[in-house]
mmCIF file of C-alpha atoms and ligand atoms in Angstrom:
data_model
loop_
_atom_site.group_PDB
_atom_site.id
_atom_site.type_symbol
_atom_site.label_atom_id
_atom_site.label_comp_id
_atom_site.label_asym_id
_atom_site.label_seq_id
_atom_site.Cartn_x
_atom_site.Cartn_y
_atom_site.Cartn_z
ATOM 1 C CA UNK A 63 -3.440 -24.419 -16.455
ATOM 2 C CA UNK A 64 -2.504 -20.580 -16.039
ATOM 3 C CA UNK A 65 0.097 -19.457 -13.271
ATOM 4 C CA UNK A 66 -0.282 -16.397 -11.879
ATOM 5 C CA UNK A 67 2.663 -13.395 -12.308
ATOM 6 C CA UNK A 68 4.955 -12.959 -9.049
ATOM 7 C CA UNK A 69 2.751 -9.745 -8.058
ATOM 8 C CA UNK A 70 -0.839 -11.890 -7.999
ATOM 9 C CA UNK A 71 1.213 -14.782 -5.883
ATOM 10 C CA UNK A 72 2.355 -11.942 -3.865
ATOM 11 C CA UNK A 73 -1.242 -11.015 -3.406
ATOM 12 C CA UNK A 74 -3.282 -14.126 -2.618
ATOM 13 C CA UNK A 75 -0.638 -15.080 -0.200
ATOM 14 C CA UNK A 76 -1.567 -11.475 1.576
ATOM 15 C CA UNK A 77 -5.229 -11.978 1.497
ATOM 16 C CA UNK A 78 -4.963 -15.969 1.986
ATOM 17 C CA UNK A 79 -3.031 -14.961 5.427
ATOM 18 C CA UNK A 80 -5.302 -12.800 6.353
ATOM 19 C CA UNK A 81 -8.599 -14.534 5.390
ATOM 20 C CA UNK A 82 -8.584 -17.635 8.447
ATOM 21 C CA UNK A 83 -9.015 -14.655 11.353
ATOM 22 C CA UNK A 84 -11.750 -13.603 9.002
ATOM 23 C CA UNK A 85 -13.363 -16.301 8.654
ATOM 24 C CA UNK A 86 -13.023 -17.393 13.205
ATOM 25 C CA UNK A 87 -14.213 -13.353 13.524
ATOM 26 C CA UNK A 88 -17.295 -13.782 10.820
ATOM 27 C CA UNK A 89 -18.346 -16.845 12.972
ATOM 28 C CA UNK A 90 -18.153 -14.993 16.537
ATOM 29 C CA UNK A 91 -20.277 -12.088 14.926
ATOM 30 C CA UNK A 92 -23.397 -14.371 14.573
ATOM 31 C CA UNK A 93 -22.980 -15.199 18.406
ATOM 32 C CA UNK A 94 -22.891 -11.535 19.000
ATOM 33 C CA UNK A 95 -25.451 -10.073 16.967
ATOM 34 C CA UNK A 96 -28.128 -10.766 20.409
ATOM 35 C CA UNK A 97 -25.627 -9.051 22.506
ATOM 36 C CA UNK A 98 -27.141 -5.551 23.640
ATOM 37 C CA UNK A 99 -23.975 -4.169 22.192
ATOM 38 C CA UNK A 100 -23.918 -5.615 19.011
ATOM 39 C CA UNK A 101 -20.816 -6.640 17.257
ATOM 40 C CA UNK A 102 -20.222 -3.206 15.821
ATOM 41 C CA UNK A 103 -16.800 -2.414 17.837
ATOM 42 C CA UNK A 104 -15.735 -6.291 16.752
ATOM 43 C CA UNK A 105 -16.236 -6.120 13.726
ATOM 44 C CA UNK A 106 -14.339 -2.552 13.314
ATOM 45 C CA UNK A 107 -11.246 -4.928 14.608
ATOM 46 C CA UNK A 108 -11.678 -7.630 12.182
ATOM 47 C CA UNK A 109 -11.389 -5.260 9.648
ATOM 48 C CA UNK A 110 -8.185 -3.518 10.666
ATOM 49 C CA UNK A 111 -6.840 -6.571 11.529
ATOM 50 C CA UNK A 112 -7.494 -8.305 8.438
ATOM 51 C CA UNK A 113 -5.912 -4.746 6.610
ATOM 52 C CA UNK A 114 -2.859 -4.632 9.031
ATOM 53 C CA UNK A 115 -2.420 -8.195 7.842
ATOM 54 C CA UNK A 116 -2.427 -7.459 4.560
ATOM 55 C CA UNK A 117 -0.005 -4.535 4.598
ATOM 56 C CA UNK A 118 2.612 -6.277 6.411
ATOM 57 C CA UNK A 119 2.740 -9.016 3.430
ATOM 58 C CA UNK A 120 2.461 -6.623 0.874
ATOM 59 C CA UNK A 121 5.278 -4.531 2.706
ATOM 60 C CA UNK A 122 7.580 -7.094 3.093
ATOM 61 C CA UNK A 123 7.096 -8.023 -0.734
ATOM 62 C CA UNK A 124 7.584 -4.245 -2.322
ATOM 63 C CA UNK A 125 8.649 -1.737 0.705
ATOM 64 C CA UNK A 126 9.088 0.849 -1.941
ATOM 65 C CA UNK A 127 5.759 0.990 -3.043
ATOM 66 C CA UNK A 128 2.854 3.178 -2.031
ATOM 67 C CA UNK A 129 -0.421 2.292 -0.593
ATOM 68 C CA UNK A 130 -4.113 3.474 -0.483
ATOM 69 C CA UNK A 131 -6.016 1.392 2.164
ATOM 70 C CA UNK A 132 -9.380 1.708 3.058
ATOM 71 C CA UNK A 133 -9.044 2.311 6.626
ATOM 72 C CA UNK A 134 -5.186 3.154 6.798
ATOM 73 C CA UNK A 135 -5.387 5.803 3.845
ATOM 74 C CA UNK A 136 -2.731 7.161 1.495
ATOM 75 C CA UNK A 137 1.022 5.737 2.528
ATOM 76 C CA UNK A 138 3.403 7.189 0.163
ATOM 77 C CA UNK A 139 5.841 5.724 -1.586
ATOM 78 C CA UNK A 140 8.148 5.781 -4.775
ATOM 79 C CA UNK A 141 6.128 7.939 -7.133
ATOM 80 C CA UNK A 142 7.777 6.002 -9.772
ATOM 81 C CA UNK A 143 6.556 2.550 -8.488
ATOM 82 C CA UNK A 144 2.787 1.266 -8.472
ATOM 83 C CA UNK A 145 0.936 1.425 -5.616
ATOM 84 C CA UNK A 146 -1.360 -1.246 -3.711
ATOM 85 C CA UNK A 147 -4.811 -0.399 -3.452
ATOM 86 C CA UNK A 148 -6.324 -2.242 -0.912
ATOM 87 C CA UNK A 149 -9.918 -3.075 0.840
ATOM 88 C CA UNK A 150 -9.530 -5.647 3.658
ATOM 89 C CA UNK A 151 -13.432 -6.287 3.680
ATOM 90 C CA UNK A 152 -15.756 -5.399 1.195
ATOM 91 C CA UNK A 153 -19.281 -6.044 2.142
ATOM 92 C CA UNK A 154 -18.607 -4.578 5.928
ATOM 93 C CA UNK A 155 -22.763 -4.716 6.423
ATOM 94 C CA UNK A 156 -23.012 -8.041 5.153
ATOM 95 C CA UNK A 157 -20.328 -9.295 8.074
ATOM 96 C CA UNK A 158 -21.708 -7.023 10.619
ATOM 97 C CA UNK A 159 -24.711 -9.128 10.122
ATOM 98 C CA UNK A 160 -23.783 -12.264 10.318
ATOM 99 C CA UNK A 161 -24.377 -12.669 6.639
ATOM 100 C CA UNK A 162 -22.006 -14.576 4.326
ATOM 101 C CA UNK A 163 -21.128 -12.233 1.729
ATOM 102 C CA UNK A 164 -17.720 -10.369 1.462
ATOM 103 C CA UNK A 165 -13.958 -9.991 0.385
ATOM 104 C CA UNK A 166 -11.013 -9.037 0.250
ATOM 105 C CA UNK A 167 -9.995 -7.108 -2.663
ATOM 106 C CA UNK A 168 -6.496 -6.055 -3.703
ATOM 107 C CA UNK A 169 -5.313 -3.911 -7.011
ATOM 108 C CA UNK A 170 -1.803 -2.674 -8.484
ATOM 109 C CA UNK A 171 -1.856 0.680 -10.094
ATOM 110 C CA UNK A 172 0.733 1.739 -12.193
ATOM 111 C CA UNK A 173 1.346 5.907 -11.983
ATOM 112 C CA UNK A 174 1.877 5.844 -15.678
ATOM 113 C CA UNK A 175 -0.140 3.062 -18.229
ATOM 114 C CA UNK A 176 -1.919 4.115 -21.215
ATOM 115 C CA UNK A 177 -1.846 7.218 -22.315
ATOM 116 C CA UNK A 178 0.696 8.165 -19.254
ATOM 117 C CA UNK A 179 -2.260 8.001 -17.199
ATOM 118 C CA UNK A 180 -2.236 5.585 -13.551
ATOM 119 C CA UNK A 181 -4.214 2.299 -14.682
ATOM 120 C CA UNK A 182 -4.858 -0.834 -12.667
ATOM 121 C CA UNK A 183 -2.715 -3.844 -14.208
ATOM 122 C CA UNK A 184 -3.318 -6.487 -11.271
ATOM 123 C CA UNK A 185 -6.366 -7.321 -9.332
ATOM 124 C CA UNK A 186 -7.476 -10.261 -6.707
ATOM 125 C CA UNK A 187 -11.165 -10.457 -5.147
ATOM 126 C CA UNK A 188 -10.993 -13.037 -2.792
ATOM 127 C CA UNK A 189 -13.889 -14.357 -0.850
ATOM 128 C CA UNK A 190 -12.837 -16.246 2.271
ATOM 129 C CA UNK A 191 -16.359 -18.142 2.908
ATOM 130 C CA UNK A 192 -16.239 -19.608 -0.535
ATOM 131 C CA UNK A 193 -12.304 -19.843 -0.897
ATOM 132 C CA UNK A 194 -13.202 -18.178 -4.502
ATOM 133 C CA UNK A 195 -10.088 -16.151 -5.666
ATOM 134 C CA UNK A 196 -11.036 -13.965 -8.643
ATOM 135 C CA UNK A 197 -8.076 -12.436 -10.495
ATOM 136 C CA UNK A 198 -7.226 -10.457 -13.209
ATOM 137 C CA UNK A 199 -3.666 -9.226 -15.187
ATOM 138 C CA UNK A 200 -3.924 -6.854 -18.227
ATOM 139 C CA UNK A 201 -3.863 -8.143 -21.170
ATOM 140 C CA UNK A 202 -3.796 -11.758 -19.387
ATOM 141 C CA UNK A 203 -7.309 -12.246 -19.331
ATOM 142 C CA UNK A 204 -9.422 -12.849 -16.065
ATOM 143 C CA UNK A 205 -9.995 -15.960 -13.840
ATOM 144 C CA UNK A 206 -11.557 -17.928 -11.028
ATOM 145 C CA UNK A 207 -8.613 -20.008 -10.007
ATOM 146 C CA UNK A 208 -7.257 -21.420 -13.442
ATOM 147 C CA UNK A 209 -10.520 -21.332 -15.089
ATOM 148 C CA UNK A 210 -10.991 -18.185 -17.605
ATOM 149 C CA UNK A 211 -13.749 -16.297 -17.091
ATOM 150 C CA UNK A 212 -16.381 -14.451 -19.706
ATOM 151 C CA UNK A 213 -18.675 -11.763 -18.741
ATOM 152 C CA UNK A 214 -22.170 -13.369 -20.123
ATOM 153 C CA UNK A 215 -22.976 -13.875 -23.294
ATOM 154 C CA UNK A 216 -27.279 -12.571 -22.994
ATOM 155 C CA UNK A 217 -28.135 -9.515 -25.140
ATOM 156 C CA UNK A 218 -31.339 -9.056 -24.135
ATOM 157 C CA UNK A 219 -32.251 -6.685 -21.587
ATOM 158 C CA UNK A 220 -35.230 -8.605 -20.194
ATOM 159 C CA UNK A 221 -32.995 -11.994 -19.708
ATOM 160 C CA UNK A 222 -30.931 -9.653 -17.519
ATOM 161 C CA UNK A 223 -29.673 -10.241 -13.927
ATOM 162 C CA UNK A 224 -28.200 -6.569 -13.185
ATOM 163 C CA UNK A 225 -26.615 -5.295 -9.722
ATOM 164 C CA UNK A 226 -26.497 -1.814 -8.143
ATOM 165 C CA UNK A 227 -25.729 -0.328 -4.765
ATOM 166 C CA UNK A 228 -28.125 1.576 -3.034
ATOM 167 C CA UNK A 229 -27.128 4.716 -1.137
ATOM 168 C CA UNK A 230 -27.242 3.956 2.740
ATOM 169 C CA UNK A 231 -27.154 6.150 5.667
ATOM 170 C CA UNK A 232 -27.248 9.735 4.058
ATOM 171 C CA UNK A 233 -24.341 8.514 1.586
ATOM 172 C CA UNK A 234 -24.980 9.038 -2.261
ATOM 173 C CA UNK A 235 -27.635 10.388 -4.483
ATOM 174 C CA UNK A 236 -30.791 8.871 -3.359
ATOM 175 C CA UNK A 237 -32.698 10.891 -6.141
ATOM 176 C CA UNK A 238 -30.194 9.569 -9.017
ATOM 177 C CA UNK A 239 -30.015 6.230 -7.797
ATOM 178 C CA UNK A 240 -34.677 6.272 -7.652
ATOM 179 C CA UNK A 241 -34.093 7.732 -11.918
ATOM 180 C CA UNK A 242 -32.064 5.114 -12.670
ATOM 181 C CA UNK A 243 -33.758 2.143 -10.957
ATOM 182 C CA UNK A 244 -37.132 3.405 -12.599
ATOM 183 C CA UNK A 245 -35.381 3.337 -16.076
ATOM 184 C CA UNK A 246 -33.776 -0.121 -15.487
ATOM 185 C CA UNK A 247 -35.797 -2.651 -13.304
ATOM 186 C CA UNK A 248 -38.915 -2.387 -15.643
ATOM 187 C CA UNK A 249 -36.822 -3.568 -18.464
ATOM 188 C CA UNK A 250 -34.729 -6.397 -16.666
ATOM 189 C CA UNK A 251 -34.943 -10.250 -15.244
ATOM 190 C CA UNK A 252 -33.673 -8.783 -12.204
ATOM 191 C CA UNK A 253 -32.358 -6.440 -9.930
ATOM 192 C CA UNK A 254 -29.702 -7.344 -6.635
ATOM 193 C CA UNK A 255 -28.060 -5.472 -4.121
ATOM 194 C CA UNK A 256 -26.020 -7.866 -2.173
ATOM 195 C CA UNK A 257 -23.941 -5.088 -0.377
ATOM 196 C CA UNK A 258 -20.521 -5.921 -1.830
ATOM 197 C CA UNK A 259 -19.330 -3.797 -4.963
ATOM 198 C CA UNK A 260 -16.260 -5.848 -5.494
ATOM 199 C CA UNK A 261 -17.712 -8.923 -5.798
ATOM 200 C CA UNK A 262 -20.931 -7.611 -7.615
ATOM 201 C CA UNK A 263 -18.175 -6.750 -10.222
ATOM 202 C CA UNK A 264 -16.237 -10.171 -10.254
ATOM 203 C CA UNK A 265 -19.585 -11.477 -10.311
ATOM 204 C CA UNK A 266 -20.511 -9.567 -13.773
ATOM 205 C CA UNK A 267 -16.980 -10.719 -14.918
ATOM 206 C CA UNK A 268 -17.826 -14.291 -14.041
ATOM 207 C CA UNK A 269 -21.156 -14.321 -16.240
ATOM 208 C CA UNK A 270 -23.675 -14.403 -12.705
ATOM 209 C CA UNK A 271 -24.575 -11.127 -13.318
ATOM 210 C CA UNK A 272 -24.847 -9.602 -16.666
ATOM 211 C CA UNK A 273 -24.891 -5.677 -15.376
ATOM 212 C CA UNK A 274 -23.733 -3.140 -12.752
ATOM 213 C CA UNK A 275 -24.356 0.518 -11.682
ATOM 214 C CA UNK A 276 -23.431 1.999 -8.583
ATOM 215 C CA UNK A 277 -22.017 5.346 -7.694
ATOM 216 C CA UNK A 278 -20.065 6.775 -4.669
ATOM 217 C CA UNK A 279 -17.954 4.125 -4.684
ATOM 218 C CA UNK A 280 -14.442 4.441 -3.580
ATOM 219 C CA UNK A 281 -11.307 2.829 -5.649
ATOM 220 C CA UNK A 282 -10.711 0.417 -2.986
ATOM 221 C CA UNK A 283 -14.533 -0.869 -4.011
ATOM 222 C CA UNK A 284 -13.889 -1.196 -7.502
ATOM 223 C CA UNK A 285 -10.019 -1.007 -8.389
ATOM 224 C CA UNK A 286 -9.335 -5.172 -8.691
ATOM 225 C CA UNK A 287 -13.160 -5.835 -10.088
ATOM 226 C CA UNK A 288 -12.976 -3.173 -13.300
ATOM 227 C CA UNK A 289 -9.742 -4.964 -14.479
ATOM 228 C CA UNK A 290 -11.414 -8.118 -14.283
ATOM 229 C CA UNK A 291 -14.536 -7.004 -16.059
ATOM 230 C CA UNK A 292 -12.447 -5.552 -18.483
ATOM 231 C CA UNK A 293 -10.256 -8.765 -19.196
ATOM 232 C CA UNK A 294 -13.240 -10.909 -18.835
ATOM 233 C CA UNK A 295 -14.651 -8.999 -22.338
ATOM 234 C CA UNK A 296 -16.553 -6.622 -20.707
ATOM 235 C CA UNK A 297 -17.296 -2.750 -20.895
ATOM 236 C CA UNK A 298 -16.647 -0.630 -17.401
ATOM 237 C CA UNK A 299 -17.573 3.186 -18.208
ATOM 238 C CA UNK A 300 -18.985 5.990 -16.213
ATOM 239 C CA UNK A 301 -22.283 7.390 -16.508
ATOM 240 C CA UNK A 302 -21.919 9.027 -19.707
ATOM 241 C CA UNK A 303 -20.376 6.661 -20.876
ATOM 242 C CA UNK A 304 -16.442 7.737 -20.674
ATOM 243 C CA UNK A 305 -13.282 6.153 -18.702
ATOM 244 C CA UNK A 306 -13.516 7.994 -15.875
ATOM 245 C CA UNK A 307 -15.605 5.363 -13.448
ATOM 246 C CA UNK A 308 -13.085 5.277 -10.604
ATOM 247 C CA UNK A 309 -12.582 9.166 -10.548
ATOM 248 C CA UNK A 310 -16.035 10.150 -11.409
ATOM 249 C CA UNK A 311 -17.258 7.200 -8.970
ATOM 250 C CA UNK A 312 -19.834 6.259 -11.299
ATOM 251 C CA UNK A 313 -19.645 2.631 -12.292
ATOM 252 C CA UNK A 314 -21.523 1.189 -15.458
ATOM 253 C CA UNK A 315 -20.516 -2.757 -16.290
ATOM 254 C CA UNK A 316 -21.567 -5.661 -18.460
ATOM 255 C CA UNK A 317 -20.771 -6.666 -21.993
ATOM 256 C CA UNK A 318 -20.669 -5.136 -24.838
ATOM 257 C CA UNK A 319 -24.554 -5.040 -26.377
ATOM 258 C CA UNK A 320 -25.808 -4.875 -22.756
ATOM 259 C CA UNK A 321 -23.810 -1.850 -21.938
ATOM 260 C CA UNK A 322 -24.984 -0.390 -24.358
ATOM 261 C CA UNK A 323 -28.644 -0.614 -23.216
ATOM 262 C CA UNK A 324 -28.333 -0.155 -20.002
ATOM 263 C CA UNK A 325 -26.055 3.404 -20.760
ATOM 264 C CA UNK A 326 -29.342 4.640 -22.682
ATOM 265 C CA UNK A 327 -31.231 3.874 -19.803
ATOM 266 C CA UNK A 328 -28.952 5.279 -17.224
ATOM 267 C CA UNK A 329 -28.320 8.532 -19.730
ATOM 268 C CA UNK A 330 -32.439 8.966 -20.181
ATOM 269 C CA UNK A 331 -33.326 8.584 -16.434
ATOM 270 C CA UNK A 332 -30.131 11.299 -15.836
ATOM 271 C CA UNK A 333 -31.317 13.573 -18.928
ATOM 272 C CA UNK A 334 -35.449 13.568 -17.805
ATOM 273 C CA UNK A 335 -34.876 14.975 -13.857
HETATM 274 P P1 2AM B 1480 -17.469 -1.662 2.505
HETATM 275 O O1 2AM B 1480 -18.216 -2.876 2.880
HETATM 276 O O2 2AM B 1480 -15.986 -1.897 2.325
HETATM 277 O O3 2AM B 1480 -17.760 -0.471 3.351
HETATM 278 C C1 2AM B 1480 -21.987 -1.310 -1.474
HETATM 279 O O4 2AM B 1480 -22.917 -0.338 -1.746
HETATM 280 C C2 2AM B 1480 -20.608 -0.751 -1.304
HETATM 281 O O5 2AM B 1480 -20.610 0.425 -0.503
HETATM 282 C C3 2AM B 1480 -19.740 -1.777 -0.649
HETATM 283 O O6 2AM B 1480 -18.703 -2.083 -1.508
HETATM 284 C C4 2AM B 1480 -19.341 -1.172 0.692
HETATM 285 O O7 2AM B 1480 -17.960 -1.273 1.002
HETATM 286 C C5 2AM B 1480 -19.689 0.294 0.587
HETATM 287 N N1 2AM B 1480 -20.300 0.753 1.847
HETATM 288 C C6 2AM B 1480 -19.738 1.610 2.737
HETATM 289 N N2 2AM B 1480 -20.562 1.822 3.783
HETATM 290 C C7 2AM B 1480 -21.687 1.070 3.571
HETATM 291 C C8 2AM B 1480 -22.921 0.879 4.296
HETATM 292 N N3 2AM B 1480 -23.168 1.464 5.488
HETATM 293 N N4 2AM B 1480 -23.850 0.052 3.765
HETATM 294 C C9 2AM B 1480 -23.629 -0.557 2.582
HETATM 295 N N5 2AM B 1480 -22.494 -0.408 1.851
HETATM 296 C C10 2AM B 1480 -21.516 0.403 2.336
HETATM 297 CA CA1 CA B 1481 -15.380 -1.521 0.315
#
């Protein structure tokens, strides 16, 4: 049995708080999806309620400490201190409709880790439907509740689940995204887009998928899920292969001989345009 630091108690008891109006607002949504309004407004209010939740636990816990929220935005704080970096619901579409498949995902970033540089050192995907609660510390491994988990062990390409986002509504690089998903779905088990990046990546850490790729993303997406693919044993890079995913918001994950693979295939479609 592993117990969690103070900081991840401090962060399942936000996103536990916040997940039971969730989960009462997810199940009004599917009576409102045959309203002629749709549950668009609604669901807007879940979200900042579920966020304004969040960052009154979190405030209460460390009032010195900054914040990046998806819908709140950049709250400063002690620029000595880590900051929270937080997404109330990942997987907005999915809610909007009516379909079970999102999170809550919280991260710690610390202004100066390696190499002086700000690195994420805590993260916490938590799905309300499922009551799964994904976490990760640095150099403390990842979990699913007090089980470890392994990114998967296949090495093979073509016994390969992988996951990607797809660019939606004028958002990303349709063109990049069509280069890579030629180079990659001929050669897989598999492709999914289930419509939430942070759990796609707890997902790769937990072994159920065995690759990622997305870009666009913003560090509330993927902050708390490339620590855990990380300290489940696997490989998080950008495009071309480097550390930059969360600036460059290009994400490439899966373990080590799969990476590999899959960052020829991304770096071929990229090269040939
Ligand atoms: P969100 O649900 O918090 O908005 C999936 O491609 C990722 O893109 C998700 O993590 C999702 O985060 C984000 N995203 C933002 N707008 C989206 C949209 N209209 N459709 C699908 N994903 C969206
Ligand atoms: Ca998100």
């Amino acid at each position: 049995m592993v117990s969690h630091s103070g900081l991840l108690t401090i962060m399942e008891r936000a996103a536990r708080k916040a997940a039971p109006r969730l989960r009462r607002d997810f199940n009004e949504v599917q009576h409102l999806q045959v309203s002629r309004k749709g549950p668009a407004d609604f669901v807007s209010m879940a979200d900042k309620r579920a966020e304004q939740t969040i960052f009154e636990e979190l405030r209460k816990a460390r009032p010195d400490w900054g914040m990046l929220l998806e819908e709140g935005g950049k709250i400063e704080g002690d620029p000595d201190k880590p900051r929270w970096i937080v997404d109330p619901l990942d997987g907005t579409s999915n809610f909007l409709h009516g379909i079970p498949h999102f999170a809550i995902s919280i991260a710690v970033e610390d202004p100066r880790g390696a190499g002086g540089q700000p690195e994420i050192t805590s993260g916490l995907i938590y799905q309300p439907l499922t009551d799964e609660s994904f976490w990760a510390e640095k150099g403390r491994g990842a979990w699913l509740h007090d089980g470890r988990l392994r990114v998967s062990a296949r090495r093979h390409l073509d016994e390969s689940l992988i996951a990607t986002g797809i660019p939606f509504l004028g958002h990303g690089d349709f063109a990049e995204w069509t280069r890579i998903f030629g180079a990659v779905a001929p050669e897989v088990a598999g492709i999914r887009r289930f419509g939430s990046a942070a759990l796609d990546l707890a997902w790769v850490a937990a072994g159920r998928y065995d690759g990622f790729w997305e870009s666009g993303l913003q560090p509330w997406d993927v902050a708390a899920g490339l620590l855990l693919v990380r300290e489940a044993g696997g490989f998080v890079t950008d495009f071309r292969g480097g550390d930059q995913a969360m600036t460059r918001k290009q994400v490439l994950a899966a373990n080590d001989a799969l990476h590999s693979k899959l960052h020829k295939l991304v770096a071929g479609a990229l090269r040939n345009k």
